[in-house]
Tab-separated table of C-alpha atoms in Angstrom:
chain	number	residue	atom	x	y	z
T	41	UNK	CA	-191.955	-37.863	-34.955
T	42	UNK	CA	-194.080	-35.167	-36.389
T	43	UNK	CA	-192.561	-33.660	-39.448
T	44	UNK	CA	-193.424	-30.433	-41.060
T	45	UNK	CA	-192.134	-28.262	-44.096
T	46	UNK	CA	-188.519	-29.498	-45.012
T	47	UNK	CA	-185.654	-27.120	-46.149
T	48	UNK	CA	-182.111	-27.914	-47.273
T	49	UNK	CA	-180.135	-28.165	-44.337
T	50	UNK	CA	-176.329	-28.740	-43.870
T	51	UNK	CA	-174.568	-29.757	-40.689
T	52	UNK	CA	-170.891	-29.059	-40.236
T	53	UNK	CA	-169.177	-31.356	-37.678
T	54	UNK	CA	-165.675	-32.678	-37.249
T	55	UNK	CA	-165.231	-35.545	-34.824
T	56	UNK	CA	-161.937	-34.412	-33.652
T	57	UNK	CA	-163.410	-31.334	-32.096
T	58	UNK	CA	-164.498	-33.375	-29.020
T	59	UNK	CA	-160.806	-34.138	-28.328
T	60	UNK	CA	-159.687	-30.699	-27.516
T	61	UNK	CA	-159.615	-29.747	-23.962
T	62	UNK	CA	-159.413	-26.393	-21.844
T	63	UNK	CA	-158.044	-28.214	-18.890
T	64	UNK	CA	-157.781	-27.148	-15.382
T	65	UNK	CA	-161.388	-27.386	-14.697
T	66	UNK	CA	-162.442	-24.877	-17.208
T	67	UNK	CA	-166.053	-24.864	-17.756
T	68	UNK	CA	-165.768	-24.607	-21.564
T	69	UNK	CA	-165.975	-28.051	-23.130
T	70	UNK	CA	-165.593	-28.766	-26.807
T	71	UNK	CA	-166.923	-32.076	-26.227
T	72	UNK	CA	-170.308	-30.407	-26.221
T	73	UNK	CA	-170.256	-30.798	-30.001
T	74	UNK	CA	-169.714	-34.575	-29.999
T	75	UNK	CA	-172.624	-34.842	-27.403
T	76	UNK	CA	-174.931	-32.680	-29.760
T	77	UNK	CA	-173.874	-34.685	-32.754
T	78	UNK	CA	-174.583	-37.981	-31.075
T	79	UNK	CA	-177.947	-36.919	-29.892
T	80	UNK	CA	-179.087	-35.616	-33.262
T	81	UNK	CA	-177.993	-39.127	-34.847
T	82	UNK	CA	-179.934	-40.996	-32.090
T	83	UNK	CA	-183.147	-39.433	-33.231
T	84	UNK	CA	-182.289	-40.046	-36.898
T	85	UNK	CA	-181.833	-36.418	-37.844
T	86	UNK	CA	-178.540	-36.959	-39.675
T	87	UNK	CA	-180.315	-39.090	-42.266
T	88	UNK	CA	-182.369	-35.944	-43.096
T	89	UNK	CA	-179.707	-33.561	-44.000
T	90	UNK	CA	-176.057	-33.323	-45.577
T	91	UNK	CA	-173.535	-33.648	-42.857
T	92	UNK	CA	-169.903	-32.320	-43.802
T	93	UNK	CA	-166.804	-32.291	-42.356
T	94	UNK	CA	-165.425	-28.568	-42.279
T	95	UNK	CA	-162.196	-27.573	-44.003
T	96	UNK	CA	-159.928	-25.958	-41.482
T	97	UNK	CA	-159.092	-22.265	-41.884
T	98	UNK	CA	-155.385	-21.420	-42.686
T	99	UNK	CA	-153.378	-18.785	-41.201
T	100	UNK	CA	-154.146	-16.463	-44.017
T	101	UNK	CA	-158.008	-16.978	-43.760
T	102	UNK	CA	-158.021	-16.288	-39.989
T	103	UNK	CA	-156.048	-12.924	-40.713
T	104	UNK	CA	-158.989	-11.805	-42.923
T	105	UNK	CA	-160.281	-10.503	-39.585
T	106	UNK	CA	-157.624	-11.060	-36.785
T	107	UNK	CA	-154.233	-9.482	-36.481
T	108	UNK	CA	-151.180	-11.461	-37.774
T	109	UNK	CA	-149.422	-11.264	-34.906
T	110	UNK	CA	-152.016	-12.563	-32.871
T	111	UNK	CA	-152.836	-15.454	-34.989
T	112	UNK	CA	-149.166	-16.149	-35.252
T	113	UNK	CA	-149.055	-16.369	-31.567
T	114	UNK	CA	-151.867	-18.930	-31.443
T	115	UNK	CA	-150.142	-20.801	-33.978
T	116	UNK	CA	-146.741	-21.012	-32.124
T	117	UNK	CA	-147.677	-21.188	-28.416
T	118	UNK	CA	-148.111	-24.622	-26.638
T	119	UNK	CA	-148.183	-26.040	-23.102
T	120	UNK	CA	-144.361	-27.080	-23.588
T	121	UNK	CA	-143.008	-23.497	-24.700
T	122	UNK	CA	-145.685	-21.157	-22.924
T	123	UNK	CA	-142.913	-20.153	-20.567
T	124	UNK	CA	-141.208	-18.209	-23.451
T	125	UNK	CA	-144.218	-16.243	-24.265
T	126	UNK	CA	-145.220	-14.521	-20.995
T	127	UNK	CA	-145.296	-10.936	-22.423
T	128	UNK	CA	-147.500	-12.094	-25.132
T	129	UNK	CA	-149.840	-13.865	-22.912
T	130	UNK	CA	-150.735	-10.689	-21.021
T	131	UNK	CA	-150.979	-8.898	-24.202
T	132	UNK	CA	-153.359	-11.265	-25.799
T	133	UNK	CA	-155.404	-12.017	-22.643
T	134	UNK	CA	-154.432	-15.815	-22.727
T	135	UNK	CA	-153.270	-17.746	-19.555
T	136	UNK	CA	-152.144	-21.028	-17.938
T	137	UNK	CA	-154.544	-23.825	-17.784
T	138	UNK	CA	-156.496	-23.802	-14.484
T	139	UNK	CA	-155.805	-20.161	-14.261
T	140	UNK	CA	-157.689	-18.223	-17.172
T	141	UNK	CA	-160.652	-18.102	-19.187
T	142	UNK	CA	-158.594	-18.629	-22.255
T	143	UNK	CA	-155.799	-21.066	-21.437
T	144	UNK	CA	-152.898	-22.431	-23.622
T	145	UNK	CA	-153.722	-26.074	-24.336
T	146	UNK	CA	-152.733	-28.918	-26.842
T	147	UNK	CA	-154.088	-28.440	-30.256
T	148	UNK	CA	-155.182	-24.781	-29.729
T	149	UNK	CA	-154.564	-23.654	-33.106
T	150	UNK	CA	-156.243	-26.822	-34.568
T	151	UNK	CA	-159.216	-26.182	-32.552
T	152	UNK	CA	-159.598	-22.638	-33.647
T	153	UNK	CA	-158.996	-23.679	-37.511
T	154	UNK	CA	-161.601	-26.316	-37.083
T	155	UNK	CA	-164.640	-24.496	-35.374
T	156	UNK	CA	-163.945	-21.360	-37.680
T	157	UNK	CA	-163.831	-23.800	-40.707
T	158	UNK	CA	-167.602	-24.963	-39.890
T	159	UNK	CA	-168.773	-21.155	-39.615
T	160	UNK	CA	-167.119	-20.136	-42.952
T	161	UNK	CA	-168.198	-23.203	-44.768
T	162	UNK	CA	-171.734	-22.693	-43.549
T	163	UNK	CA	-171.826	-19.406	-44.667
T	164	UNK	CA	-170.522	-20.619	-48.142
T	165	UNK	CA	-173.017	-23.146	-48.315
T	166	UNK	CA	-175.746	-20.387	-48.017
T	167	UNK	CA	-174.034	-18.157	-50.556
T	168	UNK	CA	-174.224	-21.008	-53.046
T	169	UNK	CA	-177.830	-21.374	-52.473
T	170	UNK	CA	-177.354	-25.298	-51.789
T	171	UNK	CA	-178.426	-24.704	-48.140
T	172	UNK	CA	-181.247	-22.722	-46.554
T	173	UNK	CA	-179.954	-23.598	-42.890
T	174	UNK	CA	-176.381	-24.256	-41.970
T	175	UNK	CA	-175.490	-25.682	-38.402
T	176	UNK	CA	-172.145	-25.368	-36.735
T	177	UNK	CA	-172.712	-25.933	-33.195
T	178	UNK	CA	-169.012	-26.025	-32.336
T	179	UNK	CA	-168.792	-22.273	-33.344
T	180	UNK	CA	-170.360	-19.070	-31.766
T	181	UNK	CA	-167.368	-17.572	-30.229
T	182	UNK	CA	-168.667	-14.203	-29.866
T	183	UNK	CA	-166.218	-12.757	-27.458
T	184	UNK	CA	-162.878	-13.061	-29.413
T	185	UNK	CA	-161.595	-9.495	-30.573
T	186	UNK	CA	-159.233	-8.609	-33.422
T	187	UNK	CA	-156.031	-9.065	-31.347
T	188	UNK	CA	-157.348	-10.477	-28.203
T	189	UNK	CA	-158.911	-13.734	-26.681
T	190	UNK	CA	-161.864	-13.329	-24.342
T	191	UNK	CA	-164.531	-15.504	-22.531
T	192	UNK	CA	-163.255	-18.700	-23.647
T	193	UNK	CA	-163.251	-17.471	-27.024
T	194	UNK	CA	-159.955	-17.209	-29.161
T	195	UNK	CA	-160.814	-16.683	-32.892
T	196	UNK	CA	-164.295	-15.131	-33.658
T	197	UNK	CA	-165.810	-17.603	-36.403
T	198	UNK	CA	-168.901	-15.482	-36.366
T	199	UNK	CA	-167.217	-12.375	-37.696
T	200	UNK	CA	-165.490	-14.644	-40.277
T	201	UNK	CA	-168.688	-16.262	-41.388
T	202	UNK	CA	-170.441	-12.760	-41.537
T	203	UNK	CA	-167.586	-11.504	-43.787
T	204	UNK	CA	-168.075	-14.368	-46.029
T	205	UNK	CA	-171.674	-13.620	-46.179
T	206	UNK	CA	-171.132	-10.023	-47.194
T	207	UNK	CA	-169.346	-11.090	-50.346
T	208	UNK	CA	-172.759	-11.989	-51.613
T	209	UNK	CA	-175.311	-10.372	-49.358
T	210	UNK	CA	-175.830	-6.476	-49.075
T	211	UNK	CA	-177.027	-6.699	-45.709
T	212	UNK	CA	-176.532	-9.397	-42.704
T	213	UNK	CA	-178.221	-9.744	-39.313
T	214	UNK	CA	-176.358	-11.104	-36.319
T	215	UNK	CA	-178.684	-12.131	-33.635
T	216	UNK	CA	-177.311	-13.241	-30.177
T	217	UNK	CA	-179.397	-15.098	-27.639
T	218	UNK	CA	-176.598	-16.098	-25.429
T	219	UNK	CA	-176.868	-14.744	-21.780
T	220	UNK	CA	-173.447	-13.042	-22.317
T	221	UNK	CA	-173.390	-9.757	-24.661
T	222	UNK	CA	-171.905	-10.286	-28.027
T	223	UNK	CA	-169.320	-7.749	-27.498
T	224	UNK	CA	-166.768	-9.195	-30.198
T	225	UNK	CA	-169.062	-9.293	-32.953
T	226	UNK	CA	-170.683	-5.782	-32.194
T	227	UNK	CA	-167.166	-4.472	-31.861
T	228	UNK	CA	-166.041	-5.810	-35.189
T	229	UNK	CA	-169.093	-4.128	-37.025
T	230	UNK	CA	-169.570	-1.167	-34.874
T	231	UNK	CA	-169.271	1.302	-37.708
T	232	UNK	CA	-170.893	-0.509	-40.407
T	233	UNK	CA	-174.411	-0.377	-41.756
T	234	UNK	CA	-174.251	-3.607	-43.764
T	235	UNK	CA	-174.210	-5.555	-40.581
T	236	UNK	CA	-176.702	-5.047	-37.755
T	237	UNK	CA	-176.052	-6.749	-34.595
T	238	UNK	CA	-178.794	-7.558	-32.052
T	239	UNK	CA	-178.021	-9.063	-28.651
T	240	UNK	CA	-180.305	-10.097	-25.740
T	241	UNK	CA	-178.173	-10.494	-22.482
T	242	UNK	CA	-177.696	-10.242	-18.882
T	243	UNK	CA	-176.342	-6.839	-17.963
T	244	UNK	CA	-174.989	-5.210	-14.724
T	245	UNK	CA	-172.219	-6.932	-12.733
T	246	UNK	CA	-171.880	-9.517	-15.341
T	247	UNK	CA	-169.350	-10.387	-18.112
T	248	UNK	CA	-168.472	-8.836	-20.157
T	249	UNK	CA	-170.154	-5.759	-18.610
T	250	UNK	CA	-170.745	-4.033	-22.109
T	251	UNK	CA	-174.145	-3.825	-24.208
T	252	UNK	CA	-175.957	-0.792	-22.472
T	253	UNK	CA	-179.418	-0.088	-23.903
T	254	UNK	CA	-178.109	3.450	-25.439
T	255	UNK	CA	-175.154	1.730	-26.960
T	256	UNK	CA	-176.714	1.763	-30.579
T	257	UNK	CA	-173.554	2.459	-32.748
T	258	UNK	CA	-171.909	5.416	-34.352
T	259	UNK	CA	-170.979	6.830	-37.566
T	260	UNK	CA	-172.416	4.911	-40.414
T	261	UNK	CA	-173.425	2.237	-38.053
T	262	UNK	CA	-175.445	4.447	-35.876
T	263	UNK	CA	-178.647	2.531	-34.906
T	264	UNK	CA	-177.282	-0.602	-36.418
T	265	UNK	CA	-176.497	-1.917	-33.010
T	266	UNK	CA	-179.158	-3.090	-30.694
T	267	UNK	CA	-178.712	-4.020	-27.377
T	268	UNK	CA	-181.190	-5.395	-24.945
T	269	UNK	CA	-180.093	-5.362	-21.411
T	270	UNK	CA	-182.028	-7.841	-19.078
T	271	UNK	CA	-181.825	-8.892	-15.461
T	272	UNK	CA	-181.659	-12.372	-13.654
T	273	UNK	CA	-184.658	-14.603	-13.891
T	274	UNK	CA	-185.892	-14.066	-17.718
T	275	UNK	CA	-188.530	-16.536	-18.266
T	276	UNK	CA	-190.268	-17.575	-21.590
T	277	UNK	CA	-193.126	-15.128	-21.544
T	278	UNK	CA	-190.931	-12.290	-20.795
T	279	UNK	CA	-188.419	-13.222	-23.268
T	280	UNK	CA	-191.064	-13.701	-25.997
T	281	UNK	CA	-192.729	-10.213	-25.166
T	282	UNK	CA	-189.336	-8.597	-26.024
T	283	UNK	CA	-187.900	-10.752	-28.666
T	284	UNK	CA	-190.776	-10.939	-31.072
T	285	UNK	CA	-191.665	-7.227	-31.314
T	286	UNK	CA	-187.996	-6.246	-31.485
T	287	UNK	CA	-187.061	-8.641	-34.187
T	288	UNK	CA	-190.204	-7.992	-36.177
T	289	UNK	CA	-189.273	-4.403	-36.374
T	290	UNK	CA	-185.703	-5.166	-37.115
T	291	UNK	CA	-186.728	-7.421	-40.038
T	292	UNK	CA	-189.116	-4.508	-41.219
T	293	UNK	CA	-186.495	-1.939	-41.185
T	294	UNK	CA	-183.421	-4.015	-42.279
T	295	UNK	CA	-184.408	-6.672	-44.594
T	296	UNK	CA	-181.155	-8.604	-44.524
T	297	UNK	CA	-180.154	-11.093	-47.006
T	298	UNK	CA	-178.838	-13.489	-44.352
T	299	UNK	CA	-179.141	-14.357	-40.671
T	300	UNK	CA	-176.439	-15.378	-38.278
T	301	UNK	CA	-177.578	-16.568	-34.812
T	302	UNK	CA	-175.519	-17.187	-31.813
T	303	UNK	CA	-177.480	-19.763	-29.769
T	304	UNK	CA	-175.659	-19.829	-26.373
T	305	UNK	CA	-177.438	-22.310	-24.168
T	306	UNK	CA	-176.214	-20.628	-21.012
T	307	UNK	CA	-179.474	-18.535	-21.248
T	308	UNK	CA	-181.365	-21.951	-20.325
T	309	UNK	CA	-182.551	-22.518	-16.793
T	310	UNK	CA	-179.920	-24.335	-14.740
T	311	UNK	CA	-177.036	-23.435	-16.760
T	312	UNK	CA	-173.814	-23.596	-14.585
T	313	UNK	CA	-172.744	-19.984	-15.381
T	314	UNK	CA	-176.250	-18.510	-16.446
T	315	UNK	CA	-179.027	-17.079	-14.359
T	316	UNK	CA	-181.868	-16.865	-16.658
T	317	UNK	CA	-184.726	-19.250	-16.485
T	318	UNK	CA	-185.678	-20.078	-20.027
T	319	UNK	CA	-187.012	-23.425	-21.247
T	320	UNK	CA	-185.944	-25.245	-24.324
T	321	UNK	CA	-189.149	-24.274	-25.987
T	322	UNK	CA	-188.736	-20.534	-24.976
T	323	UNK	CA	-185.012	-20.702	-26.302
T	324	UNK	CA	-186.008	-22.383	-29.535
T	325	UNK	CA	-188.901	-20.222	-30.045
T	326	UNK	CA	-186.513	-17.192	-31.012
T	327	UNK	CA	-185.069	-19.610	-33.804
T	328	UNK	CA	-188.467	-20.531	-35.147
T	329	UNK	CA	-189.679	-16.973	-35.151
T	330	UNK	CA	-186.863	-15.873	-37.317
T	331	UNK	CA	-187.043	-18.873	-39.646
T	332	UNK	CA	-190.703	-17.659	-40.692
T	333	UNK	CA	-189.003	-14.949	-42.620
T	334	UNK	CA	-187.448	-17.457	-45.052
T	335	UNK	CA	-184.255	-16.039	-44.968
T	336	UNK	CA	-180.917	-17.984	-45.009
T	337	UNK	CA	-179.895	-18.835	-41.554
T	338	UNK	CA	-176.275	-19.704	-40.215
T	339	UNK	CA	-176.939	-21.329	-36.823
T	340	UNK	CA	-174.180	-21.392	-34.553
T	341	UNK	CA	-173.359	-22.620	-30.776
T	342	UNK	CA	-171.939	-20.261	-28.186
T	343	UNK	CA	-171.916	-20.652	-24.450
T	344	UNK	CA	-173.596	-23.319	-22.427
T	345	UNK	CA	-171.963	-25.193	-19.431
T	346	UNK	CA	-174.315	-27.664	-18.255
T	347	UNK	CA	-173.424	-30.228	-20.738
T	348	UNK	CA	-176.408	-32.546	-20.633
T	349	UNK	CA	-178.799	-29.311	-21.346
T	350	UNK	CA	-176.617	-27.961	-23.910
T	351	UNK	CA	-176.754	-31.173	-26.033
T	352	UNK	CA	-180.519	-31.601	-25.428
T	353	UNK	CA	-181.038	-27.861	-26.253
T	354	UNK	CA	-179.130	-27.860	-29.633
T	355	UNK	CA	-180.438	-31.274	-30.764
T	356	UNK	CA	-184.061	-30.036	-29.970
T	357	UNK	CA	-183.373	-26.680	-32.084
T	358	UNK	CA	-181.730	-28.835	-34.836
T	359	UNK	CA	-185.021	-30.736	-35.082
T	360	UNK	CA	-187.332	-27.536	-34.859
T	361	UNK	CA	-185.562	-26.025	-37.532
T	362	UNK	CA	-185.769	-29.019	-39.871
T	363	UNK	CA	-189.531	-28.997	-39.041
T	364	UNK	CA	-189.280	-32.188	-36.922
T	365	UNK	CA	-190.990	-32.204	-33.496
T	366	UNK	CA	-188.932	-34.579	-31.490
T	367	UNK	CA	-190.504	-36.985	-28.957
T	368	UNK	CA	-189.510	-36.307	-25.311
T	369	UNK	CA	-188.362	-39.477	-24.484
T	370	UNK	CA	-184.797	-39.845	-25.454
T	371	UNK	CA	-183.969	-42.764	-27.668
T	372	UNK	CA	-182.538	-45.959	-26.138
T	373	UNK	CA	-179.375	-45.458	-28.141
T	374	UNK	CA	-178.556	-42.137	-26.593
T	375	UNK	CA	-179.203	-43.502	-23.083
T	376	UNK	CA	-176.602	-46.309	-23.882
T	377	UNK	CA	-174.092	-44.252	-25.445
T	378	UNK	CA	-173.309	-41.487	-22.594
T	379	UNK	CA	-174.346	-41.465	-18.981
T	380	UNK	CA	-175.385	-37.451	-19.245
T	381	UNK	CA	-179.185	-38.069	-19.482
T	382	UNK	CA	-180.001	-40.538	-17.042
T	383	UNK	CA	-181.184	-37.515	-14.608
T	384	UNK	CA	-184.691	-37.561	-16.460
T	385	UNK	CA	-184.130	-39.500	-19.517
T	386	UNK	CA	-186.049	-36.785	-21.386
T	387	UNK	CA	-185.303	-34.262	-24.098
T	388	UNK	CA	-186.881	-31.225	-22.661
T	389	UNK	CA	-185.840	-29.638	-19.312
T	390	UNK	CA	-188.028	-28.232	-16.539
T	391	UNK	CA	-187.543	-24.735	-15.560
T	392	UNK	CA	-186.908	-23.519	-11.885
T	393	UNK	CA	-188.967	-21.428	-9.516
T	394	UNK	CA	-186.399	-18.525	-9.419
T	395	UNK	CA	-187.648	-15.142	-9.251
T	396	UNK	CA	-187.783	-12.942	-12.299
T	397	UNK	CA	-186.137	-9.779	-11.526
T	398	UNK	CA	-187.374	-8.105	-14.650
T	399	UNK	CA	-190.604	-6.326	-14.016
T	400	UNK	CA	-193.303	-5.732	-16.678
T	401	UNK	CA	-192.828	-1.994	-16.565
T	402	UNK	CA	-189.022	-2.427	-17.135
T	403	UNK	CA	-189.295	-4.699	-20.078
T	404	UNK	CA	-191.889	-2.477	-21.554
T	405	UNK	CA	-189.671	0.587	-21.306
T	406	UNK	CA	-186.782	-1.452	-22.862
T	407	UNK	CA	-189.021	-2.440	-25.748
T	408	UNK	CA	-190.324	0.982	-26.145
T	409	UNK	CA	-186.815	2.423	-26.232
T	410	UNK	CA	-185.311	-0.137	-28.512
T	411	UNK	CA	-188.306	0.399	-31.140
T	412	UNK	CA	-187.833	4.155	-30.856
T	413	UNK	CA	-184.219	3.590	-31.875
T	414	UNK	CA	-185.150	1.131	-34.837
T	415	UNK	CA	-187.573	3.742	-35.895
T	416	UNK	CA	-184.623	6.201	-36.434
T	417	UNK	CA	-183.086	3.946	-39.148
T	418	UNK	CA	-182.975	5.370	-42.659
T	419	UNK	CA	-184.452	3.429	-45.519
T	420	UNK	CA	-182.721	-0.108	-46.202
T	421	UNK	CA	-179.045	0.777	-46.976
T	422	UNK	CA	-177.721	-0.248	-50.355
T	423	UNK	CA	-173.948	-1.446	-50.739
T	424	UNK	CA	-171.770	0.451	-53.184
T	425	UNK	CA	-171.140	-1.239	-56.382
T	426	UNK	CA	-167.565	-2.221	-56.056
T	427	UNK	CA	-165.291	-5.358	-56.752
T	428	UNK	CA	-166.426	-8.310	-54.909
T	429	UNK	CA	-163.921	-10.558	-53.008
T	430	UNK	CA	-164.193	-14.130	-54.387
T	431	UNK	CA	-166.794	-16.103	-52.251
T	432	UNK	CA	-165.330	-19.439	-50.845
T	433	UNK	CA	-166.025	-22.428	-52.932
T	434	UNK	CA	-166.536	-25.689	-51.623
T	435	UNK	CA	-165.846	-28.672	-53.771
T	436	UNK	CA	-168.797	-30.875	-54.366
T	437	UNK	CA	-168.913	-34.290	-53.029
T	438	UNK	CA	-167.150	-36.759	-55.631
T	439	UNK	CA	-169.179	-39.099	-57.703
T	440	UNK	CA	-170.442	-41.815	-55.707
T	441	UNK	CA	-169.269	-45.511	-56.469
T	442	UNK	CA	-172.448	-47.304	-56.327
T	443	UNK	CA	-170.908	-50.471	-55.794
T	444	UNK	CA	-169.256	-49.432	-52.606
T	445	UNK	CA	-170.900	-48.875	-49.055
T	446	UNK	CA	-171.482	-45.254	-48.567
T	447	UNK	CA	-170.394	-44.064	-51.994
T	448	UNK	CA	-166.793	-45.147	-51.891
T	449	UNK	CA	-163.626	-44.151	-50.236
T	450	UNK	CA	-163.315	-40.489	-51.613
T	451	UNK	CA	-166.991	-39.836	-50.932
T	452	UNK	CA	-166.507	-40.979	-47.263
T	453	UNK	CA	-163.552	-38.875	-46.772
T	454	UNK	CA	-165.256	-35.531	-48.194
T	455	UNK	CA	-168.456	-36.188	-45.771
T	456	UNK	CA	-168.787	-36.833	-41.923
T	457	UNK	CA	-168.839	-40.535	-41.438
T	458	UNK	CA	-172.343	-41.889	-40.077
T	459	UNK	CA	-172.526	-43.550	-36.772
T	460	UNK	CA	-171.120	-47.114	-36.656
T	461	UNK	CA	-168.698	-46.242	-39.822
T	462	UNK	CA	-165.815	-45.180	-37.392
T	463	UNK	CA	-164.998	-44.850	-33.736
T	464	UNK	CA	-165.895	-41.153	-32.053
T	465	UNK	CA	-165.978	-42.274	-28.296
T	466	UNK	CA	-162.567	-41.354	-27.061
T	467	UNK	CA	-163.091	-41.211	-23.364
T	468	UNK	CA	-163.053	-37.720	-21.852
T	469	UNK	CA	-162.394	-36.995	-18.188
T	470	UNK	CA	-166.136	-36.364	-17.192
T	471	UNK	CA	-167.767	-37.797	-20.174
T	472	UNK	CA	-167.266	-41.555	-20.237
T	473	UNK	CA	-169.338	-43.887	-22.243
T	474	UNK	CA	-171.512	-46.016	-20.173
T	475	UNK	CA	-169.725	-49.296	-19.030
T	476	UNK	CA	-172.258	-51.486	-20.637
T	477	UNK	CA	-171.669	-50.274	-24.188
T	478	UNK	CA	-169.190	-50.354	-26.850
T	479	UNK	CA	-168.417	-47.169	-28.823
T	480	UNK	CA	-169.134	-47.110	-32.515
T	481	UNK	CA	-168.319	-45.568	-33.311
T	482	UNK	CA	-170.310	-9.238	-62.003
T	483	UNK	CA	-170.071	-5.877	-60.032
T	484	UNK	CA	-171.585	-6.770	-56.514
T	485	UNK	CA	-171.557	-5.410	-52.912
T	486	UNK	CA	-168.032	-5.146	-51.648
T	487	UNK	CA	-167.407	-6.674	-48.248
T	488	UNK	CA	-166.311	-4.232	-45.737
T	489	UNK	CA	-163.261	-4.824	-43.540
T	490	UNK	CA	-164.140	-5.674	-39.947
T	491	UNK	CA	-162.455	-3.388	-37.507
T	492	UNK	CA	-161.297	-4.072	-34.071
């Protein structure tokens, strides 16, 4: 493996995340995060970064953005009592398993607590200066609103992570390369100049139906919302033609203190719900381009519904941001643990021959219009000097017991266990380990309240 520059990297993962299931054939599979972690470790990347178990967010912490009544509903409802909450189901856009994008399922509230914990802990790691890059591939739930679930998303971990970053940084940049518009995050900060949201997405008779080119914010947030609407078939060259000049202008004009990325893999070629034609190299180029600015980065998941390619993509991008060029042949341990990768037994995926519906002239027009909007931005905004909410403090790992494997019990409980130290292979309906293997297992900028 070729290794280049090395940054301080923290990877947040809880092995329990893969046990949650939306049910009823829902295309969203939390099990994706387990596949990514397994593949990352198969390549040996886990030994080159700090891997931590996120601290679940409490009711009070989730209501830093979300409505109390909504979070209380998520905490209370279950498949056993769902019939008692039919009015609330309609109100909060939640339904029954097999009938809704956002169903009630066992452990729903714990699932939300866990993936949100990874994003807020990641933001805290960046705030403390202990990490340059923080990963939470189980996060990226960009559709969730203040009091409404949407598009497989219940609680908006991205907004909560950004609010944590705003306790230290005057300006935070949010970039979304999921094929779907990042409507929930945009809505939360639509009136603010302390968060710029940039979304590259399919637009036109496609969920969620928002994110038009001329939708650029209002009030103090005017021009701090950037939308790049696209058509079917976007390929690497077309995406790069737009992404790099737009983001270069954003970085020039906005100069953020931190970047949050929603890296939905449904913009890859061949995704079950997507209609773009990006390769992993084209998708990963977006992350690498932003990394060149040497700004702390919180890297989150998002959409992605062809599981084998989601795991491949996020593993590849983990490596690229760590300065490691992973070999294309998958490690034997990855092929032995799960049967997902037997199609090609390779890391990188092939693109299709689908037609690119985006013409060069159309893309040029979009680029020119976006750059014109960005040119209207005033000088870099400063935040008022005011009381700063206390930043989240995560306890350091306890002192290691040098005579005990892994540093001792307390050290082991605080971190994510390494492969082989415990079992992480609970069977999923469509994710069985292969039969021939055995699982191993002072005054400072004030953070604005996000509005729904």
